[in-house]
XYZ file of C-alpha atoms in Angstrom:
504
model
C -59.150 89.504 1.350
C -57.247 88.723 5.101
C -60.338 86.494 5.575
C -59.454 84.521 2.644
C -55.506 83.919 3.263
C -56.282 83.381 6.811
C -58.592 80.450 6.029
C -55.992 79.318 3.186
C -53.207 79.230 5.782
C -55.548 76.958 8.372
C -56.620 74.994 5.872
C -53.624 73.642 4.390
C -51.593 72.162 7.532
C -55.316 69.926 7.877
C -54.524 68.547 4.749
C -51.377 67.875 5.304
C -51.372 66.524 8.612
C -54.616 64.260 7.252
C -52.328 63.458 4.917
C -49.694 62.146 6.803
C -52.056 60.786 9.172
C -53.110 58.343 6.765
C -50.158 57.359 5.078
C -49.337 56.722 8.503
C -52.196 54.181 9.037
C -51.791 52.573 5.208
C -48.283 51.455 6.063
C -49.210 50.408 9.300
C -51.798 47.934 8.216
C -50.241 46.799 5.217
C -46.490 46.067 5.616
C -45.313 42.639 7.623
C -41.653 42.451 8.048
C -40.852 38.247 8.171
C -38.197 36.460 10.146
C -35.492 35.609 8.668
C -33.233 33.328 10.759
C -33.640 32.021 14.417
C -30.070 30.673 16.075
C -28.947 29.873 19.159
C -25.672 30.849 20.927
C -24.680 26.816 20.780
C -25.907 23.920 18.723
C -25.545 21.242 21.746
C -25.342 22.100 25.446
C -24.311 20.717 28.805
C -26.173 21.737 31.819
C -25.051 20.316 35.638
C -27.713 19.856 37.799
C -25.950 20.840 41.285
C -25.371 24.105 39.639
C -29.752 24.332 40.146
C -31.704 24.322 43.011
C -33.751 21.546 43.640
C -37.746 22.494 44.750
C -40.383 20.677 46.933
C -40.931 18.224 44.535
C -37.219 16.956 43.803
C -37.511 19.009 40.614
C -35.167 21.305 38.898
C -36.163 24.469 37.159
C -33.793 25.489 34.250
C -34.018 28.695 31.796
C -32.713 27.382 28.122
C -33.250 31.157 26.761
C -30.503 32.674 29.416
C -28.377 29.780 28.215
C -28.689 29.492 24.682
C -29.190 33.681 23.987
C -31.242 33.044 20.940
C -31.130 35.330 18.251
C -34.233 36.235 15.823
C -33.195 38.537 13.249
C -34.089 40.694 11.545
C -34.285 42.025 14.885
C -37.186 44.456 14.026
C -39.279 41.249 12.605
C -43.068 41.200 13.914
C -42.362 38.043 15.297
C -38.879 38.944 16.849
C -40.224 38.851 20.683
C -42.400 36.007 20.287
C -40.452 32.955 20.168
C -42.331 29.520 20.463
C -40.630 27.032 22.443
C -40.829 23.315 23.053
C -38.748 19.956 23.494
C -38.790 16.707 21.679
C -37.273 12.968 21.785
C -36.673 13.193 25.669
C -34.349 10.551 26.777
C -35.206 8.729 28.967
C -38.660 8.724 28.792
C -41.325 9.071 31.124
C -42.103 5.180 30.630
C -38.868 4.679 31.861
C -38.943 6.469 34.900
C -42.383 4.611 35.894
C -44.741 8.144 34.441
C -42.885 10.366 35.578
C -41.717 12.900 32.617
C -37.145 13.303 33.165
C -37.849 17.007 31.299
C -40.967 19.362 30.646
C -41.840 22.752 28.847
C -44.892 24.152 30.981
C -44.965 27.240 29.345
C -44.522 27.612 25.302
C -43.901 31.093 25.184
C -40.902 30.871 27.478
C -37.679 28.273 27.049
C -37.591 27.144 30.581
C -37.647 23.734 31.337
C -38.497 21.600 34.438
C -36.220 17.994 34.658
C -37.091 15.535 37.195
C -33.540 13.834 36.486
C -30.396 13.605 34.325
C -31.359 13.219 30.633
C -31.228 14.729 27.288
C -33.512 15.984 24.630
C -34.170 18.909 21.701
C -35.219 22.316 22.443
C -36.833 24.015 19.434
C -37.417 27.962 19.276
C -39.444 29.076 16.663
C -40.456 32.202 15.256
C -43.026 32.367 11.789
C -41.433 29.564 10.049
C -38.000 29.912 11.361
C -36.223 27.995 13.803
C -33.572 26.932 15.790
C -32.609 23.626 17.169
C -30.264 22.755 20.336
C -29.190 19.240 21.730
C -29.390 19.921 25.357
C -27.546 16.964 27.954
C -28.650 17.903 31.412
C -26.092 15.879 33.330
C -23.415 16.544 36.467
C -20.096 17.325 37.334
C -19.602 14.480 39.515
C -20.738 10.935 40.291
C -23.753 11.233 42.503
C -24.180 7.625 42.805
C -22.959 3.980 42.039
C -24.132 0.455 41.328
C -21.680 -2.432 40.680
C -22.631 -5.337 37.642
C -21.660 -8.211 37.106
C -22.620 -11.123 34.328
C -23.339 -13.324 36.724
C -23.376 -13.145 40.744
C -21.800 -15.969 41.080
C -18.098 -17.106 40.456
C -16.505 -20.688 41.152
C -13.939 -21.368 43.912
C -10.782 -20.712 42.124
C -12.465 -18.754 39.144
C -12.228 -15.006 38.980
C -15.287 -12.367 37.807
C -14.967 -8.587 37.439
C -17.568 -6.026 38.784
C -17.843 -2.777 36.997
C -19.078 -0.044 38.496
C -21.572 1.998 36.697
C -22.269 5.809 37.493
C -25.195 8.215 38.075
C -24.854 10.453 35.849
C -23.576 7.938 33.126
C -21.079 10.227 31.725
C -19.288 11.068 35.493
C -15.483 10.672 35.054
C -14.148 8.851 37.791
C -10.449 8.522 37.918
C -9.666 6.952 41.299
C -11.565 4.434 43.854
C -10.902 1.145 46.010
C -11.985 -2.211 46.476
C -12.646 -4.112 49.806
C -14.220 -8.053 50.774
C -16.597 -8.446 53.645
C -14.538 -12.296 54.254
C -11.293 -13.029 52.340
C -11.341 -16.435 53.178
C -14.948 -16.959 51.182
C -13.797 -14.238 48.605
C -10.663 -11.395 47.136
C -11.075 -8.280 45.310
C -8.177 -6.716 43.641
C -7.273 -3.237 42.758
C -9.437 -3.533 39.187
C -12.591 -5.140 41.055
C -11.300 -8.631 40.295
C -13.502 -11.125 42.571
C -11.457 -14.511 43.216
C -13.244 -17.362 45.045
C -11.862 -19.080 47.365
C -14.353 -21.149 49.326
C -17.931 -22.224 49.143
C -19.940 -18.970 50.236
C -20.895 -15.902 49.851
C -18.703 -12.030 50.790
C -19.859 -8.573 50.549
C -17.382 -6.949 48.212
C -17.552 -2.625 48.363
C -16.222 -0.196 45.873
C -15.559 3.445 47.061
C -14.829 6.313 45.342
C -15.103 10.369 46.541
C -16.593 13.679 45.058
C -15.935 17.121 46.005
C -12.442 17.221 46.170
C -12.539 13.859 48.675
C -15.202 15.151 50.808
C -18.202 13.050 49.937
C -17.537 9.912 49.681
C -19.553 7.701 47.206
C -20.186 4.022 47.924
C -21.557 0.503 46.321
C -21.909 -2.954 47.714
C -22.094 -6.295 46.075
C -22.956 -9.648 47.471
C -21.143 -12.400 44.976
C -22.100 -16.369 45.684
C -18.548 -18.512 45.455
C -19.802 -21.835 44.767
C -17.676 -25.405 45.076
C -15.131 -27.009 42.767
C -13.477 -30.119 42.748
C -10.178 -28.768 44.121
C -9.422 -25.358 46.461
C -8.040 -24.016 43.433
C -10.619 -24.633 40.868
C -11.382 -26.846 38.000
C -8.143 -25.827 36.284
C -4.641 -24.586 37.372
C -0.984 -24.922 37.002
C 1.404 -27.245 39.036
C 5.169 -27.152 39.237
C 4.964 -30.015 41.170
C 4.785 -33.489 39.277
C 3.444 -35.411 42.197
C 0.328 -33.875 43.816
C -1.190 -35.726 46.972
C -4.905 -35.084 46.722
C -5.646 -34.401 50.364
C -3.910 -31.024 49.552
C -6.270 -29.864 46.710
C -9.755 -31.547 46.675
C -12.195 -29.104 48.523
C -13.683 -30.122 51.225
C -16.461 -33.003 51.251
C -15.031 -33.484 47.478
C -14.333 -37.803 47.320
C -11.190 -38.791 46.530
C -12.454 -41.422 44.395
C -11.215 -41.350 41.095
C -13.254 -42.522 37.568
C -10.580 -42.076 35.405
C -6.941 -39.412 34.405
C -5.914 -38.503 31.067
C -2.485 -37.562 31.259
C -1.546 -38.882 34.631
C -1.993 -41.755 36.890
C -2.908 -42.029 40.626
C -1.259 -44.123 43.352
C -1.609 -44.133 46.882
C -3.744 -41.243 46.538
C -0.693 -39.589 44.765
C -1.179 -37.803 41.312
C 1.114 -37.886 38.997
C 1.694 -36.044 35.929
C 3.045 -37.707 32.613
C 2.523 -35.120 30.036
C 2.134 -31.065 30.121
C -1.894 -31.386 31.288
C -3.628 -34.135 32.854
C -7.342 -34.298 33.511
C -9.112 -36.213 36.156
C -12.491 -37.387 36.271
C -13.965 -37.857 39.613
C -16.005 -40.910 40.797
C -18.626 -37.938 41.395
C -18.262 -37.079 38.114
C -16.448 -33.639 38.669
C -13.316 -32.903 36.480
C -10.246 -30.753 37.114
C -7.194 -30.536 34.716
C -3.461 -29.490 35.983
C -1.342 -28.184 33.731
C 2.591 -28.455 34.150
C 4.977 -25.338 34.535
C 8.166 -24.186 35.978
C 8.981 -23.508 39.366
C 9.955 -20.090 38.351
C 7.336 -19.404 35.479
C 5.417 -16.205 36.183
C 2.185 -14.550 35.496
C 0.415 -11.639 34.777
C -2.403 -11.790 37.820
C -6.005 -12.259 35.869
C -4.460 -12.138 32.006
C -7.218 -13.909 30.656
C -9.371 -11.074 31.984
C -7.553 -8.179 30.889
C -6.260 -9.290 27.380
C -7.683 -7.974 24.766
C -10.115 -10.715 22.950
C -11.147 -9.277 19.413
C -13.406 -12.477 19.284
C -14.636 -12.079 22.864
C -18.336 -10.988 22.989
C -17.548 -7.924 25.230
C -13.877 -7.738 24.925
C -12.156 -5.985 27.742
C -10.452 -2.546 26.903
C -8.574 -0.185 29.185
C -10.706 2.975 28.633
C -9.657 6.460 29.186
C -10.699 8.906 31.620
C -11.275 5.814 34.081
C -9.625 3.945 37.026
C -6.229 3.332 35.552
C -6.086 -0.778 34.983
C -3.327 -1.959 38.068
C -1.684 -5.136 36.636
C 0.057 -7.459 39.063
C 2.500 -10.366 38.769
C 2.231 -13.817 40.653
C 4.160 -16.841 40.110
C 2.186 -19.161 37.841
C 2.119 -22.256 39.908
C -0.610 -22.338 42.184
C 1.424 -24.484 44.711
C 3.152 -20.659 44.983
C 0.283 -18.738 45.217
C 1.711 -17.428 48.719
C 5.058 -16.058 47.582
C 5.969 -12.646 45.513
C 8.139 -13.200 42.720
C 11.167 -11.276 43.253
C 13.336 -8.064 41.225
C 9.588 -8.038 39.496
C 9.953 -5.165 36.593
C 7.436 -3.618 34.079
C 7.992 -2.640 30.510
C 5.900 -0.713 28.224
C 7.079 -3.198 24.990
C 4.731 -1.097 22.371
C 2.371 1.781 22.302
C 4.315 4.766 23.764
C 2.273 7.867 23.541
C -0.921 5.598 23.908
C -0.566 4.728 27.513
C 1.891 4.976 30.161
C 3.216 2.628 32.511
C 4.330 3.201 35.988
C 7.226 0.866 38.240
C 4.789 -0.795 39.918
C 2.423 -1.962 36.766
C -0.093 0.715 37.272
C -1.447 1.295 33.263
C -2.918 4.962 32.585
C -4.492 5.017 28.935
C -4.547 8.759 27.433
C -5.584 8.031 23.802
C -6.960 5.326 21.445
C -4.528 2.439 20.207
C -2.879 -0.891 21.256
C 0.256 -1.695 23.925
C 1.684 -4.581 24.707
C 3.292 -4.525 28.333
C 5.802 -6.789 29.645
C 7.097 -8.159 33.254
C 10.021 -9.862 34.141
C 11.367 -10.977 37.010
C 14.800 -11.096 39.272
C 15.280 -14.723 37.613
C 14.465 -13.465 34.025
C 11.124 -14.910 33.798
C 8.973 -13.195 31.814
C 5.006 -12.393 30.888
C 3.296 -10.626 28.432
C -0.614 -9.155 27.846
C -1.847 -7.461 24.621
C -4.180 -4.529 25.500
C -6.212 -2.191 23.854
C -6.691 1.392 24.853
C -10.615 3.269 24.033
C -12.905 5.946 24.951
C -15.536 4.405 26.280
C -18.990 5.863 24.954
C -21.399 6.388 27.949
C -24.483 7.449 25.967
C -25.432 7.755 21.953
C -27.009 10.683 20.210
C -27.240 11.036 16.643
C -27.847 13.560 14.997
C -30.926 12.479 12.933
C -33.764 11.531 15.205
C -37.606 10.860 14.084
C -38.538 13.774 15.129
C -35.961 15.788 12.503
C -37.117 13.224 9.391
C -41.095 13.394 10.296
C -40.378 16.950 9.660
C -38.444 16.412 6.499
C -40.559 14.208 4.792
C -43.431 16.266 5.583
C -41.687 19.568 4.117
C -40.072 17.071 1.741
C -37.001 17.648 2.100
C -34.282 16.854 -0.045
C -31.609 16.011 2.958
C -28.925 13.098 0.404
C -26.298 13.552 -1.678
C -26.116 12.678 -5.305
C -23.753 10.984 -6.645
C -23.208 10.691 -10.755
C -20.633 8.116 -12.881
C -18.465 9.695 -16.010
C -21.798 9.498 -18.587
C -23.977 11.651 -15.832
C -26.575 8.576 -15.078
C -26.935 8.337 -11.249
C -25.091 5.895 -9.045
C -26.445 6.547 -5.844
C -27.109 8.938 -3.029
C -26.412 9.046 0.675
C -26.853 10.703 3.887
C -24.172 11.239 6.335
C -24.912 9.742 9.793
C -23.681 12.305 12.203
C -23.231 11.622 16.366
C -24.412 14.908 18.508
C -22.777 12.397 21.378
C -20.472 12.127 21.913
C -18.586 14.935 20.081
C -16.858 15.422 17.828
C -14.585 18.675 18.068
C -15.200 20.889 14.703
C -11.884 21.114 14.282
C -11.005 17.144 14.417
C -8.685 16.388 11.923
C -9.031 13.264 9.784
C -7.183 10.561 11.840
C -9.595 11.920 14.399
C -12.409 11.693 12.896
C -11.664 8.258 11.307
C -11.344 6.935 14.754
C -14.270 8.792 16.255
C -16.636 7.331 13.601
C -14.796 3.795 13.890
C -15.535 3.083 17.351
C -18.814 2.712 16.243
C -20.513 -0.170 14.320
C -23.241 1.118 11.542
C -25.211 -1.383 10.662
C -28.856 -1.269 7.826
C -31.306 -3.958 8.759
C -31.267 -6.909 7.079
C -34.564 -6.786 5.807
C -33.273 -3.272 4.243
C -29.978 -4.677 3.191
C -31.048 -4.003 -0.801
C -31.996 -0.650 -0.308
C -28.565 0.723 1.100
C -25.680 0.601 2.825
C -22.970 2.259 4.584
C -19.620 3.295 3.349
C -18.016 6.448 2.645
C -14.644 7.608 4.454
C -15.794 6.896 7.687
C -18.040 4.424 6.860
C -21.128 6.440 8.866
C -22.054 7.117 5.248
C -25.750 5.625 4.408
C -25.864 4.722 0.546
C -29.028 3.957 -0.937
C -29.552 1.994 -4.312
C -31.224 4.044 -6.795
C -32.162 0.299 -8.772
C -34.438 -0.413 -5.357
C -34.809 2.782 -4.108
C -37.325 4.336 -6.634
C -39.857 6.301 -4.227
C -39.944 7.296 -1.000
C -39.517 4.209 1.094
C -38.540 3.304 4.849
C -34.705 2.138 5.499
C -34.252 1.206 9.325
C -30.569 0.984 10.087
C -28.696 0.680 13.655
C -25.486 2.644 15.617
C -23.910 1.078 18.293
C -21.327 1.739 20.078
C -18.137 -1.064 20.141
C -16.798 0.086 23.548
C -20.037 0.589 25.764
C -18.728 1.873 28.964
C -21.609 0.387 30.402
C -22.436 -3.325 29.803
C -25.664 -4.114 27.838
């Protein structure tokens, strides 16, 4: 009978420990537990360069997952340490930089990139069928380098051109620099980069500006090609004077010969003026026109530079976060070109709060709007210049991409907005055309907003015009036309910035 208990007693922790043991094993096999959710700490990030170390090979090794801390949850998913990374719709693209790739992912199962320069792109981490998306700008600080444009490198003796620097990286914010000539007597530069020709030639003009606190100092050079004109002070200027010998303004090697005046008549080799402009024609067949002022009449130095132009191709605009624009006043007879019109004062007429305006004419934009700044002098002459204030837009992301609808219309996707009239029939339905760049802060109000979307034109293709259109608040809304739009169709539209801080 102890026998028998004995072997009871040993027998039944086998069974239940086989038991357990393969309850154990059933659960084990059997049971997946998903992913839920990937995120990231940040939905668009900005990574300086000088804060990495550059390699052998000029390259730049950065790790996204320190940056972005992404998050798989639940946290216990089978998945939840085995994120799959990559990058898409790198800008600029290898083609670009002659092969060579601005930003790779060597390895997938790890979110660290290699950039071979400053550029932007999506990182994707993905887990199962979740994922998360991140708009990553790798950019700088600082301005590493500078290049100066200009529409054309060449400007006529008399005539006036302005360079414009542009940066490396695009986006630096450069607040201060200075202007220099190589020969003033061939060519001028003013405070703003204004070239002025004034003889037949060519000058060196350099722009400098400094990083670091002042300690490196960052430098461009330009050569600019002053070509003739019938007089030293161009084809067209303003006289005081009535009677103008023309020894004193035909260049030189320009024949005093005359064809023919409009306005005028010549004696003696004497012109003189009989109405407010006067053009002569050249027995070479050059022109010049003088147009008639007072002694005392000023100027604003380069107005029809700096005005604002709503009709002008590439209007100028005094942008912030940039050189502040240094106006200067001259009197407007070019016979006074020498002198400095005295008890010269500056008035900031309209647009308080948009820009301010210092004694000497320096204007410092801080937000978006219009001003109109005034100068008068000892004598109470007086000028005026209408100027617009911007924020320039350096670079252009939106938020839709290829990349984002190939995946959409493959998962079909459902992404617009329906919209229904009083009887429930459909009207239409739209998309909202979102920026990642610049931003826009999430907490913009809607005067904000309104003006962050309008500084931006939104335009559907022509050959799409039928199929939609944009409207909405902000007018980044794309409509579509549910008459032409019956099926899933391709609608190729355009965003483009009205204030490139860059031209072209």
């Amino acid at each position: 009978m102890k026998k028998l208990m004995i072997g009871i007693l040993v027998i039944i922790p086998l069974i239940v420990m086989l038991t357990v043991g393969l309850i154990s094993r059933y659960v084990s096999q059997k049971v997946h537990i998903g992913v839920d959710s990937v995120s990231f700490s940040t939905d668009t990030l900005s990574v300086n360069l000088s804060d990495f170390t550059q390699d052998a090979d000029g390259n730049f090794t950065i790790d996204l997952a320190a940056l972005l801390e992404p998050e798989v949850l639940p946290s216990h998913a089978a998945a939840a340490n085995s994120l799959e990374w990559s990058i898409e719709d790198v800008e600029p693209s290898a083609d670009e930089l002659g092969g060579i790739p601005a930003a790779t992912l060597p390895d997938a199962s790890k979110g660290t990139v290699v950039v071979s320069t400053y550029c932007s792109f999506f990182v994707i981490a993905q887990a199962e069928q979740a994922s998360a998306r991140c708009y990553v700008e790798v950019t700088d600080k600082e301005v590493q380098s500078v290049t100066l444009y200009s529409p054309s490198g060449s400007v006529a003796v008399g005539g006036s051109v302005k360079l414009t620097p542009q940066y490396t990286p695009l986006n630096s914010i450069v607040t201060q620099g200075s202007w220099s000539t190589g020969d003033p007597s061939v060519a001028t530069v003013d405070a703003n980069g204004v070239v002025t020709g004034k003889a037949a030639g060519s000058a060196v003009i350099t722009f400098v500006t400094h990083t670091d606190g002042g300690a490196k100092e960052v430098r461009a050079t330009y050569t600019i090609t002053v070509t003739a004109a019938a007089t030293v002070f161009g084809d067209k200027f303003y006289s005081h004077l009535t009677d103008i010998a023309l020894s004193d303004i035909l260049a030189p090697g320009v024949s005093a010969e005359v064809a023919s005046v409009v306005g005028g008549s010549i004696s003696g080799g004497e012109l003189s003026l009989d109405s407010d402009e006067c053009t002569v024609t050249l027995a070479s067949g050059e022109t010049f026109t003088v147009i008639r002022c007072g002694k005392d009449d000023i100027t604003i130095l380069n107005k029809d530079i700096f005005a604002y132009d709503p009709e002008a191709e590439d209007p100028f605009v005094v942008a912030t976060d940039e050189i502040p624009l240094d106006l200067d006043a001259a009197y407007l007879s070019a016979f006074r070109a020498g002198e400095t019109p005295a008890g010269i004062s500056w008035q900031l007429v309209s647009g308080e709060g948009i820009a301010s305006l210092s004694a000497d004419g320096v204007v410092t934009a801080s937000a978006t709007g219009s001003m109109t700044v005034r100068v008068t002098a000892a004598g109470g002459a007086s000028d005026e210049i209408e100027l617009v204030s911007v924020a320039k837009v350096a670079a252009l992301r939106l938020a839709m991409t290829e990349s984002s609808l190939a995946v959409g219309l493959a998962r079909e996707t459902v992404f617009a907005t329906r919209e229904y009239d009083a009887n429930g029939e459909l009207t239409a339905s739209g998309v909202d055309v979102t920026l990642l760049a610049p931003v826009l802060a999430e907490d913009a109000t809607a005067e904000e907003t309104a003006a962050h979307y309008g500084s931006f034109e939104f335009e559907v293709a022509p050959e799409d015009a039928d199929k939609a259109y944009f409207g909405g608040t902000y007018g980044n809304r794309l409509i579509f036309n549910p008459e032409a739009v019956t099926e899933r169709t391709t609608v190729t539209f355009t965003v483009s910035a009205k204030y490139p801080k860059y031209p072209g």
